[in-house]
CSV table of C-alpha atoms in Angstrom, one decimal:
chain,number,residue,atom,x,y,z
A,29,UNK,CA,86.0,-32.2,-60.8
A,30,UNK,CA,83.6,-35.1,-61.0
A,31,UNK,CA,80.6,-34.2,-58.8
A,32,UNK,CA,78.1,-36.8,-57.8
A,33,UNK,CA,75.9,-34.5,-55.7
A,34,UNK,CA,76.8,-30.8,-55.8
A,35,UNK,CA,76.0,-28.6,-58.8
A,36,UNK,CA,76.5,-24.8,-59.3
A,37,UNK,CA,74.2,-24.0,-56.3
A,38,UNK,CA,74.3,-26.8,-53.8
A,39,UNK,CA,72.5,-30.1,-54.3
A,40,UNK,CA,69.3,-30.0,-56.3
A,41,UNK,CA,66.9,-32.5,-57.9
A,42,UNK,CA,63.5,-34.2,-57.9
A,43,UNK,CA,62.2,-34.7,-54.4
A,44,UNK,CA,62.3,-38.3,-53.1
A,45,UNK,CA,64.2,-39.4,-56.2
A,46,UNK,CA,67.9,-39.6,-57.1
A,47,UNK,CA,70.1,-37.3,-55.0
A,48,UNK,CA,67.2,-35.5,-53.3
A,49,UNK,CA,66.1,-38.3,-50.9
A,50,UNK,CA,65.9,-38.5,-47.2
A,51,UNK,CA,68.8,-40.9,-47.3
A,52,UNK,CA,71.0,-38.4,-49.1
A,53,UNK,CA,69.9,-35.6,-46.9
A,54,UNK,CA,70.9,-37.6,-43.8
A,55,UNK,CA,74.3,-38.3,-45.4
A,56,UNK,CA,74.8,-34.6,-46.1
A,57,UNK,CA,74.0,-33.8,-42.4
A,58,UNK,CA,76.5,-36.4,-41.1
A,59,UNK,CA,79.2,-35.5,-43.7
A,60,UNK,CA,78.9,-31.7,-43.2
A,61,UNK,CA,78.8,-32.2,-39.4
A,62,UNK,CA,82.0,-34.2,-39.5
A,63,UNK,CA,83.7,-31.8,-41.9
A,64,UNK,CA,83.0,-28.7,-39.9
A,65,UNK,CA,83.8,-30.1,-36.4
A,66,UNK,CA,86.7,-28.1,-35.1
A,67,UNK,CA,87.5,-28.2,-31.4
A,68,UNK,CA,85.7,-29.4,-28.4
A,69,UNK,CA,82.8,-26.9,-28.2
A,70,UNK,CA,79.2,-27.8,-28.9
A,71,UNK,CA,78.8,-27.3,-32.6
A,72,UNK,CA,75.6,-25.9,-34.1
A,73,UNK,CA,73.8,-25.7,-37.4
A,74,UNK,CA,70.9,-23.5,-38.4
A,75,UNK,CA,68.5,-24.9,-41.0
A,76,UNK,CA,65.9,-22.9,-42.9
A,77,UNK,CA,63.6,-23.9,-45.7
A,78,UNK,CA,61.1,-22.6,-48.2
A,79,UNK,CA,57.5,-23.8,-48.4
A,80,UNK,CA,57.8,-27.0,-50.5
A,81,UNK,CA,56.0,-30.1,-49.4
A,82,UNK,CA,59.3,-32.1,-49.4
A,83,UNK,CA,60.8,-29.6,-47.0
A,84,UNK,CA,59.4,-31.5,-44.0
A,85,UNK,CA,61.0,-34.8,-45.1
A,86,UNK,CA,64.4,-33.4,-45.9
A,87,UNK,CA,64.5,-31.2,-42.8
A,88,UNK,CA,64.0,-34.1,-40.5
A,89,UNK,CA,66.5,-36.2,-42.4
A,90,UNK,CA,69.1,-33.4,-42.1
A,91,UNK,CA,68.4,-33.2,-38.4
A,92,UNK,CA,69.0,-36.9,-37.9
A,93,UNK,CA,72.3,-36.6,-39.8
A,94,UNK,CA,73.6,-33.5,-37.9
A,95,UNK,CA,72.5,-34.9,-34.5
A,96,UNK,CA,74.3,-38.2,-35.3
A,97,UNK,CA,77.5,-36.1,-36.0
A,98,UNK,CA,77.1,-34.5,-32.6
A,99,UNK,CA,75.9,-31.1,-33.9
A,100,UNK,CA,73.1,-29.2,-32.2
A,101,UNK,CA,70.4,-28.1,-34.7
A,102,UNK,CA,68.4,-24.9,-34.7
A,103,UNK,CA,65.3,-25.0,-37.0
A,104,UNK,CA,64.4,-21.7,-38.4
A,105,UNK,CA,61.3,-22.7,-40.4
A,106,UNK,CA,60.3,-21.0,-43.7
A,107,UNK,CA,62.7,-18.1,-44.2
A,108,UNK,CA,64.6,-16.6,-47.1
A,109,UNK,CA,68.0,-17.9,-48.1
A,110,UNK,CA,69.8,-14.6,-47.2
A,111,UNK,CA,68.2,-14.7,-43.8
A,112,UNK,CA,69.9,-18.1,-43.2
A,113,UNK,CA,73.2,-16.7,-44.4
A,114,UNK,CA,72.8,-13.8,-41.9
A,115,UNK,CA,71.7,-16.0,-39.0
A,116,UNK,CA,74.7,-18.3,-39.4
A,117,UNK,CA,76.8,-15.4,-38.2
A,118,UNK,CA,74.3,-13.8,-35.9
A,119,UNK,CA,73.8,-17.1,-34.0
A,120,UNK,CA,77.5,-18.1,-34.1
A,121,UNK,CA,76.7,-21.3,-35.9
A,122,UNK,CA,79.3,-23.5,-37.6
A,123,UNK,CA,77.1,-24.3,-40.6
A,124,UNK,CA,74.0,-23.0,-42.2
A,125,UNK,CA,71.6,-25.0,-44.4
A,126,UNK,CA,68.8,-23.8,-46.7
A,127,UNK,CA,66.3,-26.3,-48.1
A,128,UNK,CA,65.1,-24.8,-51.4
A,129,UNK,CA,65.2,-25.3,-55.2
A,130,UNK,CA,64.9,-21.6,-55.7
A,131,UNK,CA,62.8,-20.8,-58.8
A,132,UNK,CA,62.1,-24.5,-59.6
A,133,UNK,CA,58.6,-26.1,-59.3
A,134,UNK,CA,57.5,-27.6,-56.0
A,135,UNK,CA,58.4,-31.1,-56.9
A,136,UNK,CA,62.1,-30.2,-56.9
A,137,UNK,CA,64.1,-29.3,-53.8
A,138,UNK,CA,67.7,-28.5,-52.9
A,139,UNK,CA,70.3,-28.3,-50.2
A,140,UNK,CA,72.4,-25.1,-50.0
A,141,UNK,CA,75.2,-25.0,-47.4
A,142,UNK,CA,76.9,-22.0,-45.8
A,143,UNK,CA,80.0,-21.7,-43.7
A,144,UNK,CA,80.3,-19.9,-40.4
A,145,UNK,CA,81.1,-16.7,-42.2
A,146,UNK,CA,77.7,-16.8,-44.0
A,147,UNK,CA,79.2,-17.5,-47.4
A,148,UNK,CA,78.4,-20.4,-49.7
A,149,UNK,CA,81.0,-23.2,-49.6
A,150,UNK,CA,83.9,-23.3,-51.9
A,151,UNK,CA,84.3,-26.1,-54.5
A,152,UNK,CA,87.0,-27.7,-52.3
A,153,UNK,CA,84.8,-28.0,-49.2
A,154,UNK,CA,81.9,-29.3,-51.2
A,155,UNK,CA,84.2,-32.0,-52.7
A,156,UNK,CA,85.4,-32.8,-49.2
A,157,UNK,CA,81.7,-33.3,-48.1
A,158,UNK,CA,81.0,-35.4,-51.1
A,159,UNK,CA,83.9,-37.7,-50.3
A,160,UNK,CA,82.7,-38.1,-46.7
A,161,UNK,CA,79.1,-38.9,-47.9
A,162,UNK,CA,80.5,-42.0,-49.7
A,163,UNK,CA,82.6,-43.1,-46.7
A,164,UNK,CA,81.7,-45.2,-43.7
A,165,UNK,CA,81.4,-42.6,-41.1
A,166,UNK,CA,80.3,-44.8,-38.2
A,167,UNK,CA,83.6,-44.4,-36.4
A,168,UNK,CA,83.5,-40.6,-36.8
A,169,UNK,CA,80.0,-40.0,-35.5
A,170,UNK,CA,79.2,-38.8,-32.0
A,171,UNK,CA,79.2,-41.2,-29.0
A,172,UNK,CA,75.9,-42.0,-27.4
A,173,UNK,CA,76.5,-39.3,-24.8
A,174,UNK,CA,77.3,-36.6,-27.3
A,175,UNK,CA,74.5,-36.8,-29.8
A,176,UNK,CA,73.2,-33.4,-30.9
A,177,UNK,CA,69.9,-31.8,-29.8
A,178,UNK,CA,67.4,-30.1,-32.0
A,179,UNK,CA,65.0,-27.2,-31.3
A,180,UNK,CA,62.8,-24.7,-33.2
A,181,UNK,CA,63.8,-21.1,-32.8
A,182,UNK,CA,61.2,-18.3,-32.5
A,183,UNK,CA,61.7,-14.7,-33.6
A,184,UNK,CA,64.1,-15.4,-36.4
A,185,UNK,CA,61.8,-13.7,-39.0
A,186,UNK,CA,61.7,-10.6,-36.8
A,187,UNK,CA,65.5,-10.5,-36.8
A,188,UNK,CA,65.6,-10.6,-40.6
A,189,UNK,CA,62.9,-8.0,-40.9
A,190,UNK,CA,65.0,-5.6,-38.8
A,191,UNK,CA,68.1,-6.5,-40.7
A,192,UNK,CA,66.4,-5.6,-44.0
A,193,UNK,CA,65.0,-2.3,-42.7
A,194,UNK,CA,68.4,-1.2,-41.4
A,195,UNK,CA,69.7,-1.3,-45.0
A,196,UNK,CA,67.9,2.0,-45.6
A,197,UNK,CA,68.9,5.3,-43.9
A,198,UNK,CA,66.8,6.2,-40.9
A,199,UNK,CA,65.8,9.4,-42.7
A,200,UNK,CA,64.3,7.5,-45.7
A,201,UNK,CA,60.9,5.9,-45.7
A,202,UNK,CA,58.5,4.6,-48.4
A,203,UNK,CA,55.5,6.8,-47.5
A,204,UNK,CA,53.3,7.7,-50.4
A,205,UNK,CA,54.6,4.7,-52.5
A,206,UNK,CA,52.2,2.0,-53.6
A,207,UNK,CA,54.2,-1.3,-54.0
A,208,UNK,CA,52.9,-4.7,-55.3
A,209,UNK,CA,55.1,-7.6,-54.0
A,210,UNK,CA,54.8,-11.1,-55.3
A,211,UNK,CA,56.4,-13.6,-52.9
A,212,UNK,CA,56.0,-16.6,-55.1
A,213,UNK,CA,54.2,-18.5,-52.3
A,214,UNK,CA,57.7,-19.0,-51.1
A,215,UNK,CA,60.0,-18.3,-48.2
A,216,UNK,CA,59.4,-14.6,-48.0
A,217,UNK,CA,55.6,-14.7,-47.9
A,218,UNK,CA,55.6,-13.2,-44.4
A,219,UNK,CA,58.7,-11.1,-44.1
A,220,UNK,CA,58.6,-9.2,-47.4
A,221,UNK,CA,55.2,-7.6,-47.0
A,222,UNK,CA,56.0,-6.8,-43.4
A,223,UNK,CA,59.2,-5.0,-44.2
A,224,UNK,CA,57.6,-2.9,-46.9
A,225,UNK,CA,54.6,-2.0,-44.7
A,226,UNK,CA,56.8,-1.1,-41.7
A,227,UNK,CA,58.8,1.2,-43.9
A,228,UNK,CA,55.6,3.1,-44.8
A,229,UNK,CA,54.6,1.7,-48.2
A,230,UNK,CA,51.0,1.0,-49.3
A,231,UNK,CA,51.5,-2.8,-49.9
A,232,UNK,CA,49.5,-5.1,-52.2
A,233,UNK,CA,50.6,-8.7,-51.7
A,234,UNK,CA,50.6,-11.6,-54.1
A,235,UNK,CA,51.8,-15.2,-53.7
A,236,UNK,CA,51.4,-15.2,-49.9
A,237,UNK,CA,49.3,-18.3,-49.5
A,238,UNK,CA,51.7,-21.3,-49.7
A,239,UNK,CA,50.2,-24.8,-49.6
A,240,UNK,CA,53.4,-26.8,-50.3
A,241,UNK,CA,52.6,-27.2,-54.0
A,242,UNK,CA,52.0,-23.7,-55.4
A,243,UNK,CA,55.5,-22.3,-54.9
A,244,UNK,CA,56.6,-20.5,-58.2
A,245,UNK,CA,53.3,-21.7,-59.8
A,246,UNK,CA,52.5,-18.9,-62.2
A,247,UNK,CA,53.8,-16.4,-59.8
A,248,UNK,CA,57.1,-14.9,-58.6
A,249,UNK,CA,60.2,-13.8,-60.5
A,250,UNK,CA,59.8,-16.6,-63.1
A,251,UNK,CA,56.2,-15.6,-64.0
A,252,UNK,CA,55.9,-11.9,-63.5
A,253,UNK,CA,52.8,-11.6,-65.6
A,254,UNK,CA,50.4,-11.6,-62.6
A,255,UNK,CA,52.6,-8.9,-61.0
A,256,UNK,CA,52.4,-6.7,-64.1
A,257,UNK,CA,48.6,-7.1,-64.3
A,258,UNK,CA,48.2,-6.2,-60.6
A,259,UNK,CA,50.5,-3.2,-60.9
A,260,UNK,CA,48.2,-1.9,-63.7
A,261,UNK,CA,45.0,-2.8,-61.8
A,262,UNK,CA,45.9,-1.0,-58.6
A,263,UNK,CA,48.0,1.8,-60.3
A,264,UNK,CA,51.0,0.9,-58.2
A,265,UNK,CA,54.3,2.8,-58.5
A,266,UNK,CA,56.3,-0.4,-58.8
A,267,UNK,CA,56.1,-4.2,-58.5
A,268,UNK,CA,58.5,-6.6,-56.9
A,269,UNK,CA,58.7,-10.3,-57.7
A,270,UNK,CA,60.8,-12.7,-55.6
A,271,UNK,CA,61.6,-16.3,-56.3
A,272,UNK,CA,60.9,-19.3,-54.0
A,273,UNK,CA,63.8,-18.6,-51.6
A,274,UNK,CA,63.8,-14.8,-52.1
A,275,UNK,CA,67.5,-14.5,-53.2
A,276,UNK,CA,66.4,-13.4,-56.6
A,277,UNK,CA,64.3,-10.4,-57.8
A,278,UNK,CA,62.5,-9.1,-60.9
A,279,UNK,CA,61.1,-5.5,-60.9
A,280,UNK,CA,58.1,-4.4,-62.9
A,281,UNK,CA,57.8,-0.6,-63.4
A,282,UNK,CA,54.5,1.4,-63.3
A,283,UNK,CA,53.9,0.6,-66.9
A,284,UNK,CA,54.2,-3.2,-66.4
A,285,UNK,CA,57.6,-3.4,-68.0
A,286,UNK,CA,59.9,-6.1,-66.6
A,287,UNK,CA,63.3,-4.9,-65.4
A,288,UNK,CA,66.1,-7.4,-65.2
A,289,UNK,CA,69.1,-7.7,-62.9
A,290,UNK,CA,71.4,-5.8,-65.3
A,291,UNK,CA,69.4,-2.7,-65.1
A,292,UNK,CA,69.0,-3.1,-61.3
A,293,UNK,CA,72.8,-3.5,-60.8
A,294,UNK,CA,73.4,-0.5,-63.1
A,295,UNK,CA,71.0,1.7,-61.0
A,296,UNK,CA,72.5,0.7,-57.7
A,297,UNK,CA,76.1,1.0,-58.9
A,298,UNK,CA,75.5,4.5,-60.3
A,299,UNK,CA,73.7,5.5,-57.1
A,300,UNK,CA,76.5,4.2,-54.9
A,301,UNK,CA,79.1,5.7,-57.1
A,302,UNK,CA,77.5,9.2,-56.7
A,303,UNK,CA,77.3,8.6,-53.0
A,304,UNK,CA,81.0,7.6,-52.8
A,305,UNK,CA,80.1,4.1,-51.6
A,306,UNK,CA,81.0,2.0,-54.6
A,307,UNK,CA,84.1,-0.1,-54.2
A,308,UNK,CA,86.2,-2.2,-56.6
A,309,UNK,CA,85.9,0.3,-59.4
A,310,UNK,CA,82.9,-1.4,-61.0
A,311,UNK,CA,80.5,-4.3,-60.9
A,312,UNK,CA,80.9,-8.1,-61.0
A,313,UNK,CA,78.5,-10.1,-63.1
A,314,UNK,CA,78.4,-13.2,-65.2
A,315,UNK,CA,79.1,-14.0,-68.8
A,316,UNK,CA,75.3,-13.7,-69.4
A,317,UNK,CA,75.1,-10.0,-68.6
A,318,UNK,CA,74.2,-7.8,-71.5
A,319,UNK,CA,76.9,-6.1,-73.6
A,320,UNK,CA,74.9,-2.8,-73.2
A,321,UNK,CA,75.4,-3.0,-69.5
A,322,UNK,CA,79.2,-3.3,-69.9
A,323,UNK,CA,79.2,-0.3,-72.3
A,324,UNK,CA,77.1,1.8,-69.9
A,325,UNK,CA,79.5,1.1,-67.0
A,326,UNK,CA,82.4,2.0,-69.3
A,327,UNK,CA,80.9,5.5,-69.9
A,328,UNK,CA,80.8,6.0,-66.1
A,329,UNK,CA,84.5,5.0,-65.8
A,330,UNK,CA,83.6,1.7,-64.3
A,331,UNK,CA,84.5,-1.9,-65.2
A,332,UNK,CA,82.4,-5.0,-65.6
A,333,UNK,CA,84.2,-8.1,-64.3
A,334,UNK,CA,82.6,-11.3,-65.7
A,335,UNK,CA,82.6,-14.7,-64.0
A,336,UNK,CA,81.0,-18.0,-65.0
A,337,UNK,CA,77.3,-18.4,-64.2
A,338,UNK,CA,76.4,-18.9,-60.5
A,339,UNK,CA,76.1,-16.2,-57.8
A,340,UNK,CA,78.7,-18.2,-55.8
A,341,UNK,CA,81.4,-17.4,-58.4
A,342,UNK,CA,80.3,-13.7,-58.5
A,343,UNK,CA,80.7,-13.5,-54.7
A,344,UNK,CA,84.1,-15.2,-54.8
A,345,UNK,CA,85.3,-12.6,-57.3
A,346,UNK,CA,83.8,-9.8,-55.2
A,347,UNK,CA,85.5,-10.9,-52.1
A,348,UNK,CA,88.9,-11.4,-53.7
A,349,UNK,CA,88.9,-8.0,-55.5
A,350,UNK,CA,87.0,-5.7,-53.1
A,351,UNK,CA,83.7,-5.1,-55.1
A,352,UNK,CA,80.5,-4.5,-53.2
A,353,UNK,CA,78.0,-4.7,-56.1
A,354,UNK,CA,77.5,-7.8,-58.2
A,355,UNK,CA,75.1,-10.3,-59.4
A,356,UNK,CA,73.4,-12.0,-62.3
A,357,UNK,CA,71.1,-10.8,-65.1
A,358,UNK,CA,68.5,-13.2,-63.8
A,359,UNK,CA,68.0,-11.1,-60.7
A,360,UNK,CA,70.5,-12.5,-58.1
A,361,UNK,CA,72.0,-9.3,-56.8
A,362,UNK,CA,74.7,-9.4,-54.2
A,363,UNK,CA,75.3,-6.3,-52.1
A,364,UNK,CA,78.1,-7.2,-49.7
A,365,UNK,CA,77.6,-4.1,-47.6
A,366,UNK,CA,74.5,-5.9,-46.3
A,367,UNK,CA,74.9,-9.6,-46.8
A,368,UNK,CA,77.0,-12.5,-48.1
A,369,UNK,CA,74.6,-13.8,-50.8
A,370,UNK,CA,71.9,-12.6,-53.2
A,371,UNK,CA,69.0,-10.9,-51.3
A,372,UNK,CA,65.9,-10.0,-53.3
A,373,UNK,CA,64.3,-8.0,-50.6
A,374,UNK,CA,67.3,-5.8,-49.7
A,375,UNK,CA,67.9,-5.3,-53.4
A,376,UNK,CA,64.3,-4.2,-53.8
A,377,UNK,CA,64.8,-1.7,-51.0
A,378,UNK,CA,67.8,-0.1,-52.7
A,379,UNK,CA,65.8,0.3,-55.9
A,380,UNK,CA,62.8,1.7,-54.0
A,381,UNK,CA,65.2,4.2,-52.2
A,382,UNK,CA,66.4,5.4,-55.6
A,383,UNK,CA,62.9,5.9,-57.0
A,384,UNK,CA,61.8,7.6,-53.8
A,385,UNK,CA,64.8,10.0,-53.8
A,386,UNK,CA,64.4,10.8,-57.5
A,387,UNK,CA,60.7,11.5,-57.2
A,388,UNK,CA,60.4,10.2,-60.7
A,389,UNK,CA,58.5,7.2,-62.2
A,390,UNK,CA,60.2,3.8,-61.8
A,391,UNK,CA,60.2,3.4,-65.6
A,392,UNK,CA,62.5,6.5,-65.9
A,393,UNK,CA,64.7,5.7,-62.9
A,394,UNK,CA,65.4,2.1,-63.9
A,395,UNK,CA,66.1,2.8,-67.6
A,396,UNK,CA,69.8,3.1,-67.2
A,397,UNK,CA,71.0,1.8,-70.6
A,398,UNK,CA,69.8,0.4,-73.9
A,399,UNK,CA,70.3,-3.3,-74.0
A,400,UNK,CA,72.1,-4.9,-77.0
A,401,UNK,CA,69.7,-7.4,-78.7
A,402,UNK,CA,70.2,-10.7,-76.9
A,403,UNK,CA,68.7,-14.1,-77.5
A,404,UNK,CA,68.8,-17.1,-75.2
A,405,UNK,CA,67.4,-20.5,-76.1
A,406,UNK,CA,67.7,-23.9,-74.3
A,407,UNK,CA,68.4,-27.3,-75.8
A,408,UNK,CA,67.3,-30.2,-73.7
A,409,UNK,CA,69.3,-33.5,-73.8
A,410,UNK,CA,69.1,-36.8,-72.0
A,411,UNK,CA,72.6,-38.2,-72.2
A,412,UNK,CA,76.1,-37.8,-73.6
A,413,UNK,CA,78.0,-34.6,-74.2
A,414,UNK,CA,76.7,-32.8,-77.3
A,415,UNK,CA,79.1,-29.9,-76.9
A,416,UNK,CA,82.0,-32.3,-77.4
A,417,UNK,CA,80.8,-33.3,-80.9
A,418,UNK,CA,83.1,-32.0,-83.7
A,419,UNK,CA,80.1,-30.7,-85.7
A,420,UNK,CA,79.0,-28.6,-82.7
A,421,UNK,CA,82.5,-27.3,-82.0
A,422,UNK,CA,83.0,-26.2,-85.6
A,423,UNK,CA,79.6,-24.5,-85.6
A,424,UNK,CA,80.3,-22.6,-82.4
A,425,UNK,CA,83.7,-21.4,-83.8
A,426,UNK,CA,82.1,-20.3,-87.0
A,427,UNK,CA,79.4,-18.4,-85.1
A,428,UNK,CA,81.9,-16.5,-83.0
A,429,UNK,CA,83.7,-15.4,-86.1
A,430,UNK,CA,80.4,-14.1,-87.7
A,431,UNK,CA,79.5,-12.1,-84.6
A,432,UNK,CA,83.0,-10.6,-84.4
A,433,UNK,CA,83.9,-7.8,-82.0
A,434,UNK,CA,80.4,-6.3,-82.1
A,435,UNK,CA,78.8,-9.3,-80.4
A,436,UNK,CA,79.2,-12.2,-77.9
A,437,UNK,CA,78.4,-15.9,-77.9
A,438,UNK,CA,77.9,-17.9,-74.7
A,439,UNK,CA,77.3,-21.7,-74.9
A,440,UNK,CA,77.1,-23.5,-71.6
A,441,UNK,CA,75.4,-26.5,-69.9
A,442,UNK,CA,73.0,-25.6,-67.1
A,443,UNK,CA,74.3,-26.5,-63.6
A,444,UNK,CA,70.8,-27.4,-62.4
A,445,UNK,CA,68.9,-28.9,-65.3
A,446,UNK,CA,69.8,-31.2,-68.3
A,447,UNK,CA,69.9,-28.2,-70.6
A,448,UNK,CA,72.4,-26.5,-72.9
A,449,UNK,CA,72.0,-22.8,-72.9
A,450,UNK,CA,72.7,-20.9,-76.2
A,451,UNK,CA,73.0,-17.2,-75.9
A,452,UNK,CA,74.1,-14.6,-78.5
A,453,UNK,CA,74.0,-10.9,-78.5
A,454,UNK,CA,75.1,-8.1,-80.9
A,455,UNK,CA,74.1,-4.9,-82.6
A,456,UNK,CA,72.6,-6.8,-85.6
A,457,UNK,CA,69.4,-8.4,-84.4
A,458,UNK,CA,69.0,-10.5,-87.6
A,459,UNK,CA,72.5,-11.9,-87.3
A,460,UNK,CA,72.0,-12.8,-83.6
A,461,UNK,CA,68.7,-14.6,-84.3
A,462,UNK,CA,70.2,-16.5,-87.3
A,463,UNK,CA,73.3,-17.6,-85.2
A,464,UNK,CA,71.2,-18.9,-82.3
A,465,UNK,CA,68.7,-20.7,-84.5
A,466,UNK,CA,71.5,-22.5,-86.4
A,467,UNK,CA,73.3,-23.5,-83.3
A,468,UNK,CA,70.2,-24.7,-81.6
A,469,UNK,CA,69.4,-26.9,-84.6
A,470,UNK,CA,72.9,-28.4,-84.7
A,471,UNK,CA,73.2,-29.0,-80.9
A,472,UNK,CA,69.7,-30.5,-80.9
A,473,UNK,CA,70.7,-32.9,-83.7
A,474,UNK,CA,73.8,-33.9,-81.7
A,475,UNK,CA,71.8,-34.3,-78.5
């Protein structure tokens, strides 16, 4: 499918440039409003955002587009992506929108769309919206007497706080646990510390002073160094790092060691298996998850179903096959018992619950398996299709043969940046490193 606007996670780009302008945002509002109109009732959309400077511009452009399509707009303000997905259903909205570029720097932004069921849109619906964006919609917009209204909604953060707290049993609290939480100066800067404190934790907060430009700036899940240092400094039991829109998490144990999404999913899956809660017979993850994770699940009698990269594809497989635990190595963890998309805070609560129940250090509880040596490197390119070059194709085929059955190779273009990601893993560290270095050199030459 040729996509002009949508990537693997909505529309994303440099703010006020290219496809992330006020004009494009207004077209998204009009096109999505037209696409989702079904029946004669007053249609409604909920719009949330993170703390980026460009959020003001894009939010107002979306409002104009949806109102022009005859859709009433409910503005949620800064709030996590999973809260938007939850509020679409809670407020009986027809559409949900989140303005965020997730873990990207402040000068990027993005538009994520959710259907009335709280799930991200399918490829087919996104393509329908793309088609409408390039049409003349003047005859399909609302009449002068049917233009939509817009209003800001109070109390939505409190709704999400209670929703997150209810993911833990009433009998369980976090008393006696010291937790450092880094909110990345992003969408969860208010709700995450509040949830942890109300559950009884001794909370130390980082990244809770957004100014429009400091989101993900040497903080949050992409830069957990500050979190690790603070965990050491205050002798915390565990550290939690969220990204800009709080749908992603990285854990730091009491020793300052970073814990990725594979270990987190392994812990939750094993806990739910023991409690008789795990469905689907395993976990859904992407091609990037570690081979050691797959082997660990196999020892438990569980499967690892792999999808292409993107939490949307993970969720689609989960829904189609009855799984309730899935996610990405990067820290997007989806627990469909509690939500329809990745939720960093609710994932953190499940981890904290396991640590609290075990009454053991986080480093011990979260060390579920020994990862296979894995190396990921990126090759940036400006144009063309380097992966279509014969030299590159031959090199990839040769590398797969060298790794054999004891390793894996994943080569893929990024869905959000002009990068080609080269990942190899296997039991032989030297071979993995050599394979990746050689492929990066060949792809870089072709790029």
